[in-house]
C-alpha positions as a Markdown table, in Angstrom:
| # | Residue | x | y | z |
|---|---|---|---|---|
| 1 | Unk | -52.5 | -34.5 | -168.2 |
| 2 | Unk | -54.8 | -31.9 | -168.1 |
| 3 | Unk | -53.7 | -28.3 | -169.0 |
| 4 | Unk | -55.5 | -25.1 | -169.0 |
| 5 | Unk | -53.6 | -23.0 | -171.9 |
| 6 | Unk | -54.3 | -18.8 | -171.5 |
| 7 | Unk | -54.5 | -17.2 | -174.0 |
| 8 | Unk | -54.6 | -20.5 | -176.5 |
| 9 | Unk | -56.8 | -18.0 | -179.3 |
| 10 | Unk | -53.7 | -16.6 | -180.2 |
| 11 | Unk | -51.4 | -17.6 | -182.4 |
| 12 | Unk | -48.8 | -19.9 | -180.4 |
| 13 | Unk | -51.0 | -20.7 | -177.6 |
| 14 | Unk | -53.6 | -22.6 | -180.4 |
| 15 | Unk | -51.5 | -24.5 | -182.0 |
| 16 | Unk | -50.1 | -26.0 | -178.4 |
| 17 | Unk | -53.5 | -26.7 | -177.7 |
| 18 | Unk | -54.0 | -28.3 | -181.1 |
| 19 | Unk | -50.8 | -30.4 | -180.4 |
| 20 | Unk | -51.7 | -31.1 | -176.8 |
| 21 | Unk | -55.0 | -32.7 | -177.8 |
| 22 | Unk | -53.2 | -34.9 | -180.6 |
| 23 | Unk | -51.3 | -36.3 | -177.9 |
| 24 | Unk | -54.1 | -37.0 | -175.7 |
| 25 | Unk | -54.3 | -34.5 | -173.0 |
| 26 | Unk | -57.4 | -32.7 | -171.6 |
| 27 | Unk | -57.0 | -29.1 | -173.0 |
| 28 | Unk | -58.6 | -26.1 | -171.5 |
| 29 | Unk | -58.5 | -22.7 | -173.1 |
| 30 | Unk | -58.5 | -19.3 | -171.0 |
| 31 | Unk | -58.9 | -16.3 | -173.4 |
| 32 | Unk | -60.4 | -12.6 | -173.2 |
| 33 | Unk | -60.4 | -12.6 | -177.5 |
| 34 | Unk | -58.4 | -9.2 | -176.9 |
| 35 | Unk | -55.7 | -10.5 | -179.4 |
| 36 | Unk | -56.8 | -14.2 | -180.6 |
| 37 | Unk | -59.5 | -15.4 | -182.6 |
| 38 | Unk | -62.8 | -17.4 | -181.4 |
| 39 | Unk | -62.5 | -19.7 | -184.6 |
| 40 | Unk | -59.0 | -20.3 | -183.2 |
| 41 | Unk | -59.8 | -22.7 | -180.8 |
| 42 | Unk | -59.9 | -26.6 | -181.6 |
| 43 | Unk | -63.5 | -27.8 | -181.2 |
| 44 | Unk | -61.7 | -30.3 | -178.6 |
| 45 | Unk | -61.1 | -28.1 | -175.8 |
| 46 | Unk | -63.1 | -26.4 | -173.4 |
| 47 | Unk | -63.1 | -22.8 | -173.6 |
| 48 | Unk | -63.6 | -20.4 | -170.6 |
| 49 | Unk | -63.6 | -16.6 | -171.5 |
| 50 | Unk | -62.4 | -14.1 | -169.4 |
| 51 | Unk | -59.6 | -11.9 | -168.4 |
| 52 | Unk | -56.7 | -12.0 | -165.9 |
| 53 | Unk | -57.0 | -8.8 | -164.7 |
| 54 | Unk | -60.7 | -10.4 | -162.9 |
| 55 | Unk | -59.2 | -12.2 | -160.3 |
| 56 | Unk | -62.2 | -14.1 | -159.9 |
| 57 | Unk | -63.1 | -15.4 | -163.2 |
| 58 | Unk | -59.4 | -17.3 | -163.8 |
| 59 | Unk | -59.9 | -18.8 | -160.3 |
| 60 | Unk | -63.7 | -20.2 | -161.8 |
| 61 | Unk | -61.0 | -21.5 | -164.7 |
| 62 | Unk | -59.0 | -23.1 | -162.5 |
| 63 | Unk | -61.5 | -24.6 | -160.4 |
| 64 | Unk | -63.8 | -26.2 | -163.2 |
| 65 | Unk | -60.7 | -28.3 | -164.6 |
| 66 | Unk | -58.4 | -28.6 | -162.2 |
| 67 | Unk | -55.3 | -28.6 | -164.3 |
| 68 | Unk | -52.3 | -30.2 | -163.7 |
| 69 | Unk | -50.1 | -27.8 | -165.0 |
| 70 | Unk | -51.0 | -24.2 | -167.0 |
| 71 | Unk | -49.1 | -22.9 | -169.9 |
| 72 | Unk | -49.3 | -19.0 | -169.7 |
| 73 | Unk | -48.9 | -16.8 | -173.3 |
| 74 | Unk | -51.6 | -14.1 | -172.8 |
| 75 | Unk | -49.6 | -11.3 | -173.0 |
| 76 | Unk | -49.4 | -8.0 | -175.1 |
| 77 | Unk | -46.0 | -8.5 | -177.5 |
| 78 | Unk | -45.8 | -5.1 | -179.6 |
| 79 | Unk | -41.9 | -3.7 | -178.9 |
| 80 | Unk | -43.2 | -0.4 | -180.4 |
| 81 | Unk | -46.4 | -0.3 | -178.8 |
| 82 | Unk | -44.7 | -0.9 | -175.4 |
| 83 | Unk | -42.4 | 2.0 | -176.0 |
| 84 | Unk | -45.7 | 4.3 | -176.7 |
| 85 | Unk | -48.1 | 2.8 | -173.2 |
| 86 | Unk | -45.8 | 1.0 | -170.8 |
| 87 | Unk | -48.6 | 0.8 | -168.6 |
| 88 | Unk | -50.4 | -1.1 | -170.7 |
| 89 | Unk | -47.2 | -3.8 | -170.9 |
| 90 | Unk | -46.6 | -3.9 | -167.3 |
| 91 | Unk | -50.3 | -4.4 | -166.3 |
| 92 | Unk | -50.9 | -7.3 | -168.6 |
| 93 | Unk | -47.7 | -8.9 | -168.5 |
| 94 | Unk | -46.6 | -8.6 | -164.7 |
| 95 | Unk | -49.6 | -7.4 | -162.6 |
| 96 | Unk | -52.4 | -9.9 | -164.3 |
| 97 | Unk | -49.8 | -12.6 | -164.9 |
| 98 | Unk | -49.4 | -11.9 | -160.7 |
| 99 | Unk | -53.4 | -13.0 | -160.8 |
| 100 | Unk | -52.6 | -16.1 | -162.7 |
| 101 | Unk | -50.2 | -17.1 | -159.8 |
| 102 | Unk | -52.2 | -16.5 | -156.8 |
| 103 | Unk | -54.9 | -18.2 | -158.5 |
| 104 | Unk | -53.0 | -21.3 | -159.2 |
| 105 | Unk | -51.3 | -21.1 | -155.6 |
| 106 | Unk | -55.3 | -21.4 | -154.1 |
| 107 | Unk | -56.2 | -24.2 | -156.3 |
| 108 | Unk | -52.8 | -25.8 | -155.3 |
| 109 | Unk | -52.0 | -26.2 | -159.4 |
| 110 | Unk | -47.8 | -26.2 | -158.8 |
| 111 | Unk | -46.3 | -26.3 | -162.6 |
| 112 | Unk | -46.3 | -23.3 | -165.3 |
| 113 | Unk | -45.2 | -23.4 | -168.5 |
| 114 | Unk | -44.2 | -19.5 | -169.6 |
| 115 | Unk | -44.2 | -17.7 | -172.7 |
| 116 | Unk | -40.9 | -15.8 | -172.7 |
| 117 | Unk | -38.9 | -13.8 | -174.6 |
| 118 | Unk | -35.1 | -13.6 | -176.0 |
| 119 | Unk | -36.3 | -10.0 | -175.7 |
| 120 | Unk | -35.2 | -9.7 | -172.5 |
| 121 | Unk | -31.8 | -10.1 | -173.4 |
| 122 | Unk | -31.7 | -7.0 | -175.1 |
| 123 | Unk | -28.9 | -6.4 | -178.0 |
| 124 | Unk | -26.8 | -9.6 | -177.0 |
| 125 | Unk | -22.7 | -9.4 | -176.7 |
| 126 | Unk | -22.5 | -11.7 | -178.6 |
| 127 | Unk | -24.0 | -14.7 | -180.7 |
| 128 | Unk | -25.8 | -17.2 | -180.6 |
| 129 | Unk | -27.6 | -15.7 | -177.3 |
| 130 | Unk | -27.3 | -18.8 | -174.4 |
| 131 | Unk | -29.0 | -18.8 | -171.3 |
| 132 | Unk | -25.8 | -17.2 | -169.9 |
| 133 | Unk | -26.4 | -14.2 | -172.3 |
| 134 | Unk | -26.5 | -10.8 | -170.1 |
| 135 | Unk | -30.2 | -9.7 | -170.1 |
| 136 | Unk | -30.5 | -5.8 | -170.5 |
| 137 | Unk | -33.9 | -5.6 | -172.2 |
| 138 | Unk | -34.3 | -2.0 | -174.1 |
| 139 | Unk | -38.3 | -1.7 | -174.2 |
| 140 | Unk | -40.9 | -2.4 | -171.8 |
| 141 | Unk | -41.8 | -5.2 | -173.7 |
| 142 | Unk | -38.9 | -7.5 | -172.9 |
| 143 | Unk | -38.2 | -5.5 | -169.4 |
| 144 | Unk | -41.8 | -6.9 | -168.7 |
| 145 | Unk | -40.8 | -10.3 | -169.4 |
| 146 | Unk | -37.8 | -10.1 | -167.5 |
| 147 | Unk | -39.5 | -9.1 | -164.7 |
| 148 | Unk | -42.2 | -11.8 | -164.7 |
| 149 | Unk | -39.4 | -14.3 | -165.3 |
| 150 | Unk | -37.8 | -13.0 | -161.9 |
| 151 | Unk | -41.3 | -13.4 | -160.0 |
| 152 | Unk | -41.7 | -17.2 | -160.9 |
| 153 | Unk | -38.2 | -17.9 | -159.4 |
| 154 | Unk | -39.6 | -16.1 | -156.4 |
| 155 | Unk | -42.6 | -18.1 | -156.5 |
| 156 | Unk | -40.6 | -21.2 | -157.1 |
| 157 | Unk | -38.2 | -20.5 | -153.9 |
| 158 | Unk | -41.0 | -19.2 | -151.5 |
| 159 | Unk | -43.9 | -21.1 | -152.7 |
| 160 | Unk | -42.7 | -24.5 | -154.5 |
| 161 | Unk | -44.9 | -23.3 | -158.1 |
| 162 | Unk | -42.7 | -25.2 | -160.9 |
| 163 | Unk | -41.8 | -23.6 | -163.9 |
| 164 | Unk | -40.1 | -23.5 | -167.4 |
| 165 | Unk | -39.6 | -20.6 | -169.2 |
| 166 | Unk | -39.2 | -20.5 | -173.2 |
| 167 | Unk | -37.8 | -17.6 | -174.5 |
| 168 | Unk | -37.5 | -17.6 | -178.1 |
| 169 | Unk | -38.1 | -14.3 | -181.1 |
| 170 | Unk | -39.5 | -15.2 | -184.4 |
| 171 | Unk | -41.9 | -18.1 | -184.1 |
| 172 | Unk | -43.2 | -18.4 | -187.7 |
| 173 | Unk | -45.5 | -20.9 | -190.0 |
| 174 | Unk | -48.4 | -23.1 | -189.4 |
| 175 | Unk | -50.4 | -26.3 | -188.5 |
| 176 | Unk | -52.8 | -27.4 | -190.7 |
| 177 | Unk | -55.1 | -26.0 | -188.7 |
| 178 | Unk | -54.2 | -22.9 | -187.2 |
| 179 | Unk | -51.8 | -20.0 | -188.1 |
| 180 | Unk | -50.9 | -16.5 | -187.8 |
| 181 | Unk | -53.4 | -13.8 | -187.9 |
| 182 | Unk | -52.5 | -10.6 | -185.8 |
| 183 | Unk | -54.9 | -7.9 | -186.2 |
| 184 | Unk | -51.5 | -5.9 | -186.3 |
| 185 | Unk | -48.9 | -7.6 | -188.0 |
| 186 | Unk | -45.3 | -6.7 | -187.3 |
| 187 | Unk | -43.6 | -10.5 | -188.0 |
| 188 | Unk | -41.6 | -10.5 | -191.3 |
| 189 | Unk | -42.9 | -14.0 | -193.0 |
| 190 | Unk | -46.4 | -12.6 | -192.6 |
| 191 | Unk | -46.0 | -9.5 | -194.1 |
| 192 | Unk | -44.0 | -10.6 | -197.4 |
| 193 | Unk | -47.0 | -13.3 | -197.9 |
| 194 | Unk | -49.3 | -10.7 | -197.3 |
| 195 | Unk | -47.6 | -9.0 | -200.6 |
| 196 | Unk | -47.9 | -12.1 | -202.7 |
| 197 | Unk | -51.7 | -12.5 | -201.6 |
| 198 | Unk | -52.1 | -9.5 | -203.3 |
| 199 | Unk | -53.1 | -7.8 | -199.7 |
| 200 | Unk | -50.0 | -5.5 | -199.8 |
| 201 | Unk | -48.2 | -3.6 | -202.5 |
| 202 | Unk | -44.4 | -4.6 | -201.4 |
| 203 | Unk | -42.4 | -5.7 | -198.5 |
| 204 | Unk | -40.5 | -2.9 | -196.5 |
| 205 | Unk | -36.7 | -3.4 | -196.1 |
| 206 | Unk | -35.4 | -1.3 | -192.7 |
| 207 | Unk | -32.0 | -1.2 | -193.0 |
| 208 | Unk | -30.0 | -2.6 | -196.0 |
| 209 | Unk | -26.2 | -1.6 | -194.9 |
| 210 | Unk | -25.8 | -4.0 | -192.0 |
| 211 | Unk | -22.7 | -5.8 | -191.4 |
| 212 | Unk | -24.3 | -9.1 | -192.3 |
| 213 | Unk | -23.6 | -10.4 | -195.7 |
| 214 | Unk | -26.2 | -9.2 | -197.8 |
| 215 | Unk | -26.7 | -6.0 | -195.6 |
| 216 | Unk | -30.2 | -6.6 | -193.7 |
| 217 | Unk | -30.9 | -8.1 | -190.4 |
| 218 | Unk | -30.3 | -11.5 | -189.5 |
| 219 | Unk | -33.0 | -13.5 | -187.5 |
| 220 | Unk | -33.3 | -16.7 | -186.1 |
| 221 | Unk | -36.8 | -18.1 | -187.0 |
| 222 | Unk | -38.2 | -21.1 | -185.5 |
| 223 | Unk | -41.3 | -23.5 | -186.8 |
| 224 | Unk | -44.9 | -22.8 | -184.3 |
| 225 | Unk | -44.6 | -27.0 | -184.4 |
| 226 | Unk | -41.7 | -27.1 | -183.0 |
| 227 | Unk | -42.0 | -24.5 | -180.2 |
| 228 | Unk | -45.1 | -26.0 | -179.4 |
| 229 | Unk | -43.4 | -29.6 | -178.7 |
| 230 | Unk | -40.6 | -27.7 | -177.1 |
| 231 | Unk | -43.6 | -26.2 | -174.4 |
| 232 | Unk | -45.1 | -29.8 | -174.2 |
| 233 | Unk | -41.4 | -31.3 | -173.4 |
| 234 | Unk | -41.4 | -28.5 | -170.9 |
| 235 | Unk | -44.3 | -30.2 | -168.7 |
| 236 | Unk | -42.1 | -33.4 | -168.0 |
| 237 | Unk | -39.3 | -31.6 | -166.5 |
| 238 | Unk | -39.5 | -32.3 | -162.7 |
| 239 | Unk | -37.2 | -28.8 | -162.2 |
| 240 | Unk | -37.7 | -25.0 | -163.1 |
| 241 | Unk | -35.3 | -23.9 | -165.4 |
| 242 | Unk | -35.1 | -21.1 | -168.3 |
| 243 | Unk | -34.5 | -22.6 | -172.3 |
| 244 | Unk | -33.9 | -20.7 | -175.0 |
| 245 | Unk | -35.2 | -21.6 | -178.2 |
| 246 | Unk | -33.7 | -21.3 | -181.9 |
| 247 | Unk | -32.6 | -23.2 | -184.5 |
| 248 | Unk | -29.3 | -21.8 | -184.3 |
| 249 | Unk | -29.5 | -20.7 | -187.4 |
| 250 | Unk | -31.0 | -17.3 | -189.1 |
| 251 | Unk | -32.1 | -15.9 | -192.2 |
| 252 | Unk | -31.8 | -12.2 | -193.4 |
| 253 | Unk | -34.7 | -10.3 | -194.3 |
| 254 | Unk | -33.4 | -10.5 | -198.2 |
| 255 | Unk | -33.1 | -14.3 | -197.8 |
| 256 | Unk | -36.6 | -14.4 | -196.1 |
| 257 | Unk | -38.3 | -12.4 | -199.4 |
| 258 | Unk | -36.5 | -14.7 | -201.3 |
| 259 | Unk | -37.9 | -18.0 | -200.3 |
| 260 | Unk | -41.0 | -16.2 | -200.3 |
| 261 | Unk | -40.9 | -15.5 | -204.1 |
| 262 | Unk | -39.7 | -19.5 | -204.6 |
| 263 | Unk | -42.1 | -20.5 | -202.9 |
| 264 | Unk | -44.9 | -18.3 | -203.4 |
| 265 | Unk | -44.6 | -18.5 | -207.1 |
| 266 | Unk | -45.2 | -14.8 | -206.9 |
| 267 | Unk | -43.6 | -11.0 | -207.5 |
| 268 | Unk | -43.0 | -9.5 | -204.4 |
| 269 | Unk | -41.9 | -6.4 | -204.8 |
| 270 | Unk | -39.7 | -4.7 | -202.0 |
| 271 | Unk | -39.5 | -0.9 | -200.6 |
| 272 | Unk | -35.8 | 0.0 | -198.7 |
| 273 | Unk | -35.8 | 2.0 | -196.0 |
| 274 | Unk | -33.5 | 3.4 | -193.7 |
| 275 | Unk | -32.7 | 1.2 | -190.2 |
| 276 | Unk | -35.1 | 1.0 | -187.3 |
| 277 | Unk | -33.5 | 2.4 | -183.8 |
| 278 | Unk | -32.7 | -0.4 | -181.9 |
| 279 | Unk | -32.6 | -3.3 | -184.7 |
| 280 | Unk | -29.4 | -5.6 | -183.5 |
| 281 | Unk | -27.8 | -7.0 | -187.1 |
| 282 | Unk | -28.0 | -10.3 | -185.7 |
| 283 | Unk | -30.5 | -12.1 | -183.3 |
| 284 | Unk | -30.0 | -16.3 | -183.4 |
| 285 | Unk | -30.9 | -18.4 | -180.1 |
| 286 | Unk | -28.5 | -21.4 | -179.2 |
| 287 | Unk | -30.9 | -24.6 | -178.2 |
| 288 | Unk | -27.6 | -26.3 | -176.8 |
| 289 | Unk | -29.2 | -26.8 | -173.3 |
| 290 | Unk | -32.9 | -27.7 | -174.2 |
| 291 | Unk | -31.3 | -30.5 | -176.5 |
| 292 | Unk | -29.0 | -31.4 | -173.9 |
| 293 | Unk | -31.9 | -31.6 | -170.8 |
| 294 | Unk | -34.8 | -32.2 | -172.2 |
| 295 | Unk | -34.0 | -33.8 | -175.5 |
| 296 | Unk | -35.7 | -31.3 | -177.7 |
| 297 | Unk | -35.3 | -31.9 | -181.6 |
| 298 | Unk | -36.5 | -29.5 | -183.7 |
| 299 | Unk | -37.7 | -31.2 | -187.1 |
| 300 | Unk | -38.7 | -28.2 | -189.3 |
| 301 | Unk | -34.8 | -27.4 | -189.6 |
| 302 | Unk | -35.1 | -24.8 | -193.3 |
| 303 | Unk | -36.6 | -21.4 | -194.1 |
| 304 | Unk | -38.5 | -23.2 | -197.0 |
| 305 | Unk | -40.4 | -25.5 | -195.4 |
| 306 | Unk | -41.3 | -22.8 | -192.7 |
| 307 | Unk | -42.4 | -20.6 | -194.9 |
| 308 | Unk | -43.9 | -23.3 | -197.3 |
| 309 | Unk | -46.1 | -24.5 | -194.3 |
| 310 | Unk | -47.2 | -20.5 | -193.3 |
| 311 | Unk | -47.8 | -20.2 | -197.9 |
| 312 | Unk | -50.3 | -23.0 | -197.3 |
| 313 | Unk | -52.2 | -21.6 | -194.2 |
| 314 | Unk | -52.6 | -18.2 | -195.6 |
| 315 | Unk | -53.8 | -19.5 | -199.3 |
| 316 | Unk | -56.5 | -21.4 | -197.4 |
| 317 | Unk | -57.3 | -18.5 | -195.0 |
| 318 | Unk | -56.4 | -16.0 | -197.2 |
| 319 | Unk | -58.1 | -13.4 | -194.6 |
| 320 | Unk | -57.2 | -14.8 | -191.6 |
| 321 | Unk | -59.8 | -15.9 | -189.4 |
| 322 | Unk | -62.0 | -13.4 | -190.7 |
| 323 | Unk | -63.7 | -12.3 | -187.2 |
């Protein structure tokens, strides 16, 4: 097939493209460089830079390759920034994702793979969160999300335009090639390594008397390779459908410094502070229904080898991608 990934110079979107080329596809990459990284994108694709806030210049993207199918994850993803400029959240993440559709409509492209969010579920009822999870998103992050997930089932009904929606929360490690480099780094695993690098002087705990065993937050992370098979199953499907994605599993933030320090090698010294507003105790995806329909099978199943394959990315960039 051929696909035309957006925003594939960030960190998910690259390593889909990296996986969609192993497997043979044509791989075009759509990227403004806002967030991602030029050296981020495989030598094998063809890269078209622009911005979907310029109507015109995705429609140029769409027209040179003449995708099958797109798989959309340019989006701003910072909860706290989105609290601070929800302008800035809905523009990017409803209004240009808007120009994304139209565009595909006029080049008659019918199937989109989108970058979701469990954030849209908000502080679940209960856990693990299934696609039957009430969604009451509490930032403009995930209320973004939600909303964009509502338009494509618009699209879908009025206009035909296929889709599958992923919504997963802590995507984490590497590919040999490509990992994560955000030039602000929120994501837990990142952080801690950052400490053992030498980059940081210790890890900050928020919140250490949660009711979860060891009394920090409990979070369901899930291997980059895995999500990105899970986005390439997602092009097969002949239906539009929303899939939540976890290993139904979770590690707490104590459990995650931790395997750090096994595997690392290293001290990593840690700082506790007092909770973050908003911070549920416990956040783990159930994958029952992406197993059960499109035969999904996560293979990167412990922390250890998540975190092992993320250690090994960050020794070998130990600056990220440097640009």
């Amino acid at each position: 097939m051929k696909i035309l990934v957006v925003g594939g110079t960030g960190y998910i979107g690259s390593v889909c493209a990296e996986l969609l080329l192993d497997e043979g596809h044509s791989v075009s990459i759509f990227d403004n460089l806002s967030e991602g990284h030029r050296a981020a994108i495989d030598s094998r694709a063809e890269f078209f830079e622009g911005d979907l806030q310029d109507r015109q210049s995705i429609e140029k993207a769409l027209a040179r390759q003449k995708p099958d199918a797109v798989m959309h994850f340019a989006a701003n993803a910072l909860v706290g920034e989105s609290m601070q400029n929800p302008s800035k959240y809905f523009r990017n993440n409803i209004a240009n994702g808007l120009n994304l559709l139209d565009a595909m409509l006029g080049a008659g492209v019918g199937k989109i793979v989108f970058s979701s969010t469990c954030a849209i579920f908000g502080p679940p009822e209960r856990v693990p969160i299934d696609e039957t999870t009430p969604k009451q998103p509490i930032n403009p992050y995930g209320e973004s999300k939600l909303g964009f997930e509502k338009i494509l089932r618009w699209y879908d009904e009025i206009h035909g335009l296929r889709f599958i929606a992923l919504r997963y929360f802590n995507a984490a490690g590497a590919s040999t090639k490509f990992g994560e480099d955000h030039s602000v780094e929120t994501h837990l695993i990142p952080n801690v390594l950052k400490v053992a690098l030498g980059e940081k002087p210790a890890v900050e705990i928020f919140g250490t008397d949660y009711e979860t065993p060891d009394g920090t937050c409990i979070r369901d992370y899930i291997h980059i390779i895995d999500l990105a098979r899970a986005h390439i199953l997602a092009l097969t499907s002949n239906k539009s459908d929303f899939y939540n994605l976890g290993t139904g599993g979770g590690a707490s933030v104590r459990e995650v410094i931790d395997s750090c320090r096994k595997i690392t090698g290293r001290k990593i010294d840690i700082v506790e502070k007092p909770r973050r507003p908003g911070d549920p105790p416990r956040l783990i995806a159930s994958s029952e229904k992406i197993k059960r329909e499109l035969g999904w099978k996560p293979q990167f199943q412990s922390l250890d080898a998540i975190i092992e394959s993320a250690w090994k990315w960050h020794q070998k960039f130990p600056r990220g991608y440097g640009d």
